[in-house]
């Protein structure tokens, strides 16, 4: 039974290759935004790569779960169902602005860049739901917001626990 479930999941991921690929690239972009902190903490290249890949995978998983939440809400509240692979593939272009999340590493303006990117991603998802399913903008906004909030919470948790910890270690080394 578990092998059949894994085979089914693998087949689904292969069919949703465009959307999943975009989600993985966005996760890597978000992860790369803190590479300077990792470099400043004098980590070895191997440790940096491991940190970046683990963060990218966790962030990608959060974005994939966010897409699935949007899809489930769409199915539940608008009486429209769509195969998961089609929905994830159609979400790919909506995530395009998040490919530039790596620029959040820029000093002084990083928060403004992050807010702009997350706002544009959310707006893209609302527009996508409106265009694909002919939903009114208000309903599309209501259906897209829970997944968006979930993704934001996961990114905030990772930022707080992982990235801020690295910056605090760096500050402690500089002070001593």
Coordinates of N, CA and C in Angstrom, one line a residue:
X1 N 0.8 -1.2 0.0 CA 0.0 0.0 0.0 C 0.9 1.3 0.0
X2 N 1.9 1.4 0.9 CA 2.7 2.6 0.9 C 3.4 2.8 -0.5
X3 N 3.8 1.7 -1.1 CA 4.5 1.8 -2.4 C 3.6 2.4 -3.4
X4 N 2.3 2.0 -3.4 CA 1.3 2.5 -4.4 C 1.1 4.0 -4.1
X5 N 1.1 4.4 -2.9 CA 0.9 5.8 -2.6 C 2.1 6.6 -3.1
X6 N 3.3 6.1 -2.9 CA 4.5 6.8 -3.3 C 4.5 6.8 -4.9
X7 N 4.1 5.7 -5.5 CA 4.1 5.7 -7.0 C 3.1 6.8 -7.5
X8 N 1.9 6.9 -6.8 CA 0.9 7.8 -7.2 C 1.4 9.3 -7.0
X9 N 2.1 9.5 -5.9 CA 2.7 10.8 -5.7 C 3.7 11.2 -6.7
X10 N 4.6 10.2 -7.0 CA 5.6 10.5 -8.0 C 5.0 10.8 -9.4
X11 N 4.0 10.0 -9.7 CA 3.3 10.3 -11.0 C 2.7 11.7 -11.0
X12 N 2.1 12.1 -9.9 CA 1.5 13.4 -9.8 C 2.6 14.5 -9.9
X13 N 3.7 14.3 -9.3 CA 4.8 15.3 -9.3 C 5.4 15.4 -10.8
X14 N 5.5 14.3 -11.5 CA 5.9 14.4 -12.8 C 5.0 15.1 -13.7
X15 N 3.7 15.0 -13.5 CA 2.7 15.7 -14.3 C 2.6 17.2 -14.0
X16 N 3.0 17.5 -12.7 CA 3.0 18.9 -12.3 C 4.4 19.5 -12.3
X17 N 5.2 19.1 -13.3 CA 6.6 19.4 -13.3 C 6.8 20.9 -13.4
X18 N 6.0 21.6 -14.2 CA 6.2 23.1 -14.4 C 6.0 23.8 -13.1
X19 N 4.9 23.6 -12.4 CA 4.5 24.2 -11.2 C 5.5 23.9 -10.0
X20 N 5.8 22.6 -9.9 CA 6.7 22.1 -8.9 C 8.1 22.7 -9.1
X21 N 8.5 22.7 -10.4 CA 9.8 23.3 -10.7 C 9.9 24.8 -10.3
X22 N 8.8 25.5 -10.6 CA 8.8 26.9 -10.2 C 8.8 27.1 -8.7
X23 N 8.0 26.2 -8.0 CA 8.0 26.3 -6.5 C 9.4 26.0 -5.9
X24 N 10.1 25.0 -6.5 CA 11.5 24.7 -6.1 C 12.4 25.9 -6.3
X25 N 12.3 26.5 -7.4 CA 13.1 27.7 -7.7 C 12.8 28.9 -6.8
X26 N 11.6 29.1 -6.5 CA 11.2 30.1 -5.5 C 11.8 29.8 -4.1
X27 N 11.7 28.5 -3.7 CA 12.2 28.2 -2.4 C 13.7 28.4 -2.4
X28 N 14.4 28.1 -3.5 CA 15.9 28.3 -3.6 C 16.2 29.8 -3.5
X29 N 15.4 30.6 -4.2 CA 15.6 32.1 -4.2 C 15.4 32.7 -2.8
X30 N 14.4 32.2 -2.1 CA 14.2 32.7 -0.8 C 15.3 32.3 0.1
X31 N 15.8 31.0 -0.1 CA 16.9 30.5 0.7 C 18.2 31.3 0.4
X32 N 18.4 31.6 -0.8 CA 19.6 32.4 -1.2 C 19.6 33.8 -0.6
X33 N 18.5 34.3 -0.2 CA 18.5 35.7 0.3 C 19.2 35.8 1.6
X34 N 19.6 34.8 2.2 CA 20.4 34.9 3.5 C 21.8 34.3 3.4
X35 N 22.3 34.1 2.1 CA 23.6 33.5 1.9 C 24.7 34.4 2.5
X36 N 24.5 35.7 2.6 CA 25.5 36.6 3.1 C 25.7 36.3 4.6
X37 N 24.6 36.1 5.3 CA 24.7 35.7 6.7 C 25.4 34.4 7.0
X38 N 25.2 33.5 6.1 CA 25.9 32.2 6.2 C 27.4 32.3 5.9
X39 N 27.7 33.1 5.0 CA 29.1 33.4 4.7 C 29.8 34.1 5.8
X40 N 29.1 35.1 6.4 CA 29.7 35.9 7.4 C 29.9 35.1 8.7
X41 N 29.1 34.0 8.9 CA 29.3 33.2 10.0 C 30.4 32.2 9.9
X42 N 31.1 32.3 8.8 CA 32.3 31.5 8.6 C 32.0 30.0 8.5
X43 N 30.9 29.7 7.9 CA 30.5 28.3 7.6 C 31.3 27.8 6.4
X44 N 31.5 26.5 6.4 CA 32.3 25.9 5.3 C 31.3 25.9 4.1
X45 N 31.9 25.8 2.9 CA 31.0 25.7 1.7 C 30.0 24.6 1.8
X46 N 30.4 23.4 2.3 CA 29.5 22.3 2.5 C 28.3 22.7 3.4
X47 N 28.6 23.3 4.5 CA 27.6 23.7 5.5 C 26.6 24.7 4.8
X48 N 27.2 25.6 4.1 CA 26.3 26.6 3.4 C 25.4 25.9 2.4
X49 N 25.9 25.0 1.6 CA 25.1 24.3 0.7 C 24.0 23.5 1.4
X50 N 24.3 22.9 2.4 CA 23.3 22.1 3.2 C 22.2 23.0 3.7
X51 N 22.6 24.1 4.3 CA 21.7 25.1 4.9 C 20.7 25.6 3.7
X52 N 21.3 26.0 2.6 CA 20.5 26.5 1.5 C 19.6 25.5 1.0
X53 N 20.0 24.2 0.8 CA 19.1 23.2 0.2 C 18.0 22.8 1.2
X54 N 18.3 22.7 2.5 CA 17.3 22.4 3.5 C 16.3 23.5 3.6
X55 N 16.7 24.7 3.6 CA 15.8 25.8 3.7 C 15.0 25.9 2.4
X56 N 15.6 25.7 1.2 CA 14.9 25.7 0.0 C 13.8 24.6 -0.1
X57 N 14.1 23.4 0.4 CA 13.1 22.4 0.4 C 12.0 22.6 1.4
X58 N 12.3 23.2 2.5 CA 11.2 23.5 3.5 C 10.3 24.6 3.0
X59 N 10.9 25.6 2.4 CA 10.1 26.7 1.9 C 9.3 26.3 0.7
X60 N 9.9 25.4 -0.2 CA 9.1 24.9 -1.3 C 8.0 24.0 -0.8
X61 N 8.2 23.2 0.2 CA 7.1 22.5 0.8 C 6.0 23.4 1.3
X62 N 6.4 24.5 2.0 CA 5.4 25.4 2.5 C 4.6 26.0 1.3
X63 N 5.2 26.4 0.2 CA 4.5 26.9 -0.9 C 3.6 25.9 -1.6
X64 N 4.1 24.7 -1.7 CA 3.2 23.6 -2.2 C 2.0 23.4 -1.4
X65 N 2.2 23.4 -0.1 CA 1.0 23.3 0.8 C 0.1 24.4 0.7
X66 N 0.7 25.6 0.5 CA -0.1 26.8 0.3 C -1.0 26.7 -1.0
X67 N -0.4 26.1 -2.1 CA -1.1 25.9 -3.3 C -2.3 24.9 -3.1
X68 N -2.0 23.9 -2.3 CA -3.0 22.8 -2.0 C -4.1 23.4 -1.2
X69 N -3.8 24.3 -0.2 CA -4.8 24.9 0.6 C -5.7 25.8 -0.4
X70 N -5.1 26.5 -1.3 CA -5.9 27.3 -2.2 C -6.8 26.4 -3.1
X71 N -6.3 25.3 -3.5 CA -7.0 24.4 -4.3 C -8.2 23.8 -3.6
X72 N -8.0 23.4 -2.3 CA -9.0 22.8 -1.5 C -10.1 23.8 -1.2
X73 N -9.7 25.1 -0.9 CA -10.7 26.1 -0.7 C -11.5 26.4 -1.9
X74 N -10.9 26.4 -3.1 CA -11.6 26.6 -4.3 C -12.6 25.5 -4.6
X75 N -12.2 24.3 -4.3 CA -13.1 23.1 -4.5 C -14.3 23.2 -3.5
X76 N -14.0 23.6 -2.3 CA -15.0 23.6 -1.2 C -16.0 24.7 -1.3
X77 N -15.5 25.9 -1.7 CA -16.4 27.1 -1.6 C -16.9 27.5 -3.0
X78 N -16.3 27.2 -4.0 CA -16.8 27.6 -5.3 C -17.4 26.5 -6.2
X79 N -17.4 25.3 -5.6 CA -18.0 24.2 -6.3 C -17.3 23.9 -7.7
X80 N -16.0 24.3 -7.7 CA -15.2 24.0 -9.0 C -14.0 23.2 -8.6
X81 N -13.9 22.1 -9.2 CA -12.7 21.3 -9.0 C -11.8 21.3 -10.1
X82 N -10.5 21.1 -9.8 CA -9.5 21.1 -10.8 C -8.5 20.1 -10.4
X83 N -7.9 19.3 -11.3 CA -6.9 18.4 -10.9 C -5.7 19.1 -10.3
X84 N -5.2 18.5 -9.2 CA -4.0 19.2 -8.5 C -2.9 19.5 -9.4
X85 N -2.6 18.6 -10.4 CA -1.4 18.9 -11.3 C -1.7 20.2 -12.1
X86 N -2.9 20.3 -12.6 CA -3.3 21.5 -13.4 C -3.2 22.8 -12.5
X87 N -3.7 22.7 -11.3 CA -3.7 23.8 -10.4 C -2.3 24.3 -10.1
X88 N -1.5 23.3 -9.7 CA -0.1 23.7 -9.4 C 0.7 24.2 -10.6
X89 N 0.4 23.6 -11.8 CA 1.1 24.1 -13.0 C 0.6 25.5 -13.3
X90 N -0.7 25.8 -13.1 CA -1.2 27.2 -13.4 C -0.7 28.2 -12.3
X91 N -0.3 27.7 -11.1 CA 0.2 28.6 -10.1 C 1.6 29.1 -10.4
X92 N 2.3 28.3 -11.2 CA 3.7 28.6 -11.5 C 4.0 30.1 -11.9
X93 N 3.3 30.6 -12.9 CA 3.5 32.0 -13.3 C 3.2 33.0 -12.2
X94 N 2.2 32.6 -11.3 CA 1.9 33.5 -10.3 C 3.1 33.7 -9.3
X95 N 3.9 32.8 -9.2 CA 5.1 32.8 -8.3 C 6.3 33.5 -8.9
X96 N 6.2 33.9 -10.2 CA 7.3 34.5 -10.9 C 8.0 35.6 -10.1
X97 N 7.3 36.6 -9.5 CA 8.0 37.6 -8.8 C 8.8 37.1 -7.6
X98 N 8.5 36.0 -7.1 CA 9.2 35.5 -5.9 C 10.6 34.9 -6.3
X99 N 10.8 34.7 -7.6 CA 12.2 34.3 -8.1 C 13.2 35.4 -7.8
X100 N 12.7 36.6 -7.6 CA 13.6 37.8 -7.3 C 13.8 38.0 -5.8
X101 N 13.3 37.0 -5.0 CA 13.4 37.2 -3.5 C 14.9 37.2 -3.1
X102 N 15.8 36.7 -3.9 CA 17.2 36.8 -3.5 C 17.7 38.2 -3.3
X103 N 17.0 39.2 -3.9 CA 17.4 40.6 -3.7 C 17.0 41.1 -2.4
X104 N 16.3 40.3 -1.6 CA 15.9 40.7 -0.2 C 17.2 40.8 0.6
X105 N 18.3 40.2 0.2 CA 19.6 40.3 0.9 C 20.2 41.7 0.8
X106 N 19.6 42.6 0.0 CA 20.1 44.0 -0.1 C 20.0 44.7 1.2
X107 N 21.0 45.4 1.6 CA 20.9 46.1 2.9 C 20.0 47.3 2.8
X108 N 19.3 47.7 3.9 CA 18.5 48.9 4.1 C 17.1 48.8 3.4
X109 N 17.0 48.2 2.2 CA 15.7 48.2 1.5 C 15.2 46.8 1.5
X110 N 15.7 45.8 2.2 CA 15.3 44.4 2.1 C 13.8 44.2 2.5
X111 N 13.4 44.9 3.5 CA 12.0 44.7 4.0 C 11.0 45.2 2.9
X112 N 11.3 46.3 2.3 CA 10.5 46.9 1.2 C 10.4 46.0 0.0
X113 N 11.6 45.4 -0.4 CA 11.6 44.4 -1.5 C 10.8 43.2 -1.1
X114 N 10.9 42.7 0.1 CA 10.2 41.5 0.5 C 8.7 41.7 0.5
X115 N 8.2 42.9 1.0 CA 6.8 43.2 1.0 C 6.3 43.4 -0.4
X116 N 7.0 44.0 -1.3 CA 6.6 44.2 -2.6 C 6.5 42.8 -3.4
X117 N 7.4 41.9 -3.1 CA 7.4 40.6 -3.8 C 6.2 39.8 -3.3
X118 N 6.0 39.8 -1.9 CA 4.9 39.0 -1.4 C 3.6 39.6 -1.8
X119 N 3.5 40.9 -1.9 CA 2.2 41.5 -2.3 C 1.9 41.2 -3.8
X120 N 2.9 41.2 -4.6 CA 2.7 40.9 -6.1 C 2.4 39.4 -6.3
X121 N 3.0 38.5 -5.5 CA 2.6 37.1 -5.6 C 1.2 36.9 -5.2
X122 N 0.7 37.5 -4.1 CA -0.6 37.4 -3.7 C -1.6 38.0 -4.7
X123 N -1.3 39.1 -5.2 CA -2.1 39.7 -6.3 C -2.2 38.8 -7.5
X124 N -1.0 38.2 -7.9 CA -1.0 37.3 -9.0 C -2.0 36.1 -8.8
X125 N -1.9 35.6 -7.6 CA -2.8 34.4 -7.3 C -4.3 34.8 -7.4
X126 N -4.6 36.0 -6.8 CA -6.0 36.5 -6.9 C -6.4 36.7 -8.4
X127 N -5.5 37.3 -9.2 CA -5.8 37.4 -10.6 C -6.0 36.1 -11.3
X128 N -5.1 35.1 -11.0 CA -5.2 33.8 -11.6 C -6.5 33.2 -11.3
X129 N -7.0 33.2 -10.0 CA -8.3 32.6 -9.6 C -9.4 33.3 -10.4
X130 N -9.3 34.6 -10.5 CA -10.3 35.4 -11.2 C -10.3 35.0 -12.7
X131 N -9.2 34.9 -13.3 CA -9.1 34.6 -14.7 C -9.5 33.2 -15.1
X132 N -9.0 32.2 -14.3 CA -9.2 30.8 -14.6 C -10.7 30.3 -14.3
X133 N -11.2 30.9 -13.2 CA -12.5 30.4 -12.7 C -13.6 31.4 -12.7
X134 N -13.3 32.5 -13.3 CA -14.3 33.6 -13.4 C -15.0 33.9 -12.0
X135 N -14.1 33.9 -11.0 CA -14.6 34.3 -9.7 C -14.5 35.8 -9.5
X136 N -15.5 36.4 -8.8 CA -15.4 37.8 -8.5 C -14.1 38.1 -7.7
X137 N -13.5 39.3 -7.8 CA -12.3 39.6 -7.2 C -12.4 39.4 -5.7
X138 N -13.5 39.7 -5.1 CA -13.6 39.6 -3.6 C -13.6 38.1 -3.2
X139 N -14.2 37.2 -3.9 CA -14.2 35.8 -3.6 C -12.8 35.2 -3.9
X140 N -12.2 35.6 -5.0 CA -10.8 35.2 -5.3 C -9.9 35.6 -4.2
X141 N -10.0 36.8 -3.7 CA -9.2 37.3 -2.6 C -9.4 36.5 -1.3
X142 N -10.6 36.2 -1.0 CA -10.9 35.4 0.2 C -10.4 33.9 0.1
X143 N -10.4 33.4 -1.1 CA -10.0 32.0 -1.3 C -8.4 31.9 -1.4
X144 N -7.8 33.0 -1.8 CA -6.3 33.0 -1.9 C -5.6 33.4 -0.6
X145 N -6.3 34.1 0.2 CA -5.6 34.6 1.4 C -5.2 33.5 2.4
X146 N -5.9 32.5 2.8 CA -5.4 31.5 3.7 C -4.1 30.8 3.3
X147 N -4.0 30.5 2.1 CA -2.8 29.9 1.6 C -1.6 30.8 1.7
X148 N -1.9 32.1 1.3 CA -0.9 33.1 1.4 C -0.4 33.3 2.8
X149 N -1.3 33.4 3.7 CA -1.0 33.6 5.2 C -0.1 32.4 5.6
X150 N -0.5 31.2 5.2 CA 0.2 30.0 5.6 C 1.7 30.1 5.2
X151 N 1.9 30.5 3.9 CA 3.2 30.6 3.4 C 4.0 31.7 4.1
X152 N 3.4 32.8 4.4 CA 4.0 33.9 5.1 C 4.4 33.5 6.5
X153 N 3.6 32.7 7.2 CA 3.9 32.3 8.6 C 5.1 31.3 8.5
X154 N 5.1 30.4 7.6 CA 6.3 29.5 7.5 C 7.6 30.3 7.2
X155 N 7.5 31.2 6.3 CA 8.7 32.0 6.0 C 9.1 32.8 7.2
X156 N 8.2 33.4 8.0 CA 8.5 34.1 9.2 C 9.1 33.3 10.2
X157 N 8.6 32.1 10.4 CA 9.1 31.1 11.4 C 10.5 30.8 11.1
X158 N 10.8 30.5 9.8 CA 12.1 30.1 9.4 C 13.1 31.3 9.5
X159 N 12.6 32.5 9.2 CA 13.4 33.7 9.3 C 13.8 33.9 10.8
X160 N 12.8 33.7 11.6 CA 13.1 34.0 13.0 C 14.0 33.0 13.6
X161 N 13.8 31.7 13.4 CA 14.5 30.6 14.0 C 15.9 30.4 13.4
X162 N 16.0 30.3 12.1 CA 17.2 30.0 11.4 C 18.1 31.2 11.1
X163 N 17.5 32.1 10.4 CA 18.3 33.2 9.8 C 18.6 34.2 10.9
X164 N 17.7 34.5 11.8 CA 18.0 35.5 12.8 C 19.1 34.9 13.8
X165 N 19.0 33.6 14.0 CA 20.0 33.0 14.9 C 21.4 33.1 14.3
X166 N 21.5 33.0 13.0 CA 22.8 33.1 12.3 C 23.3 34.6 12.4
X167 N 22.4 35.5 12.3 CA 22.8 36.9 12.4 C 23.2 37.3 13.8
X168 N 22.5 36.7 14.8 CA 22.8 36.9 16.2 C 24.2 36.4 16.6
X169 N 24.5 35.2 16.0 CA 25.8 34.6 16.3 C 26.9 35.5 15.7
X170 N 26.6 36.0 14.5 CA 27.6 36.9 13.9 C 27.8 38.2 14.7
X171 N 26.7 38.8 15.2 CA 26.8 40.0 16.0 C 27.6 39.7 17.3
X172 N 27.4 38.5 17.9 CA 28.1 38.2 19.1 C 29.6 38.0 18.8
X173 N 29.9 37.5 17.7 CA 31.3 37.3 17.3 C 32.0 38.7 17.1
X174 N 31.3 39.6 16.5 CA 31.8 40.9 16.2 C 32.0 41.7 17.5
X175 N 31.1 41.6 18.5 CA 31.2 42.3 19.7 C 32.4 41.8 20.6
X176 N 32.7 40.5 20.5 CA 33.8 40.0 21.3 C 35.1 40.1 20.7

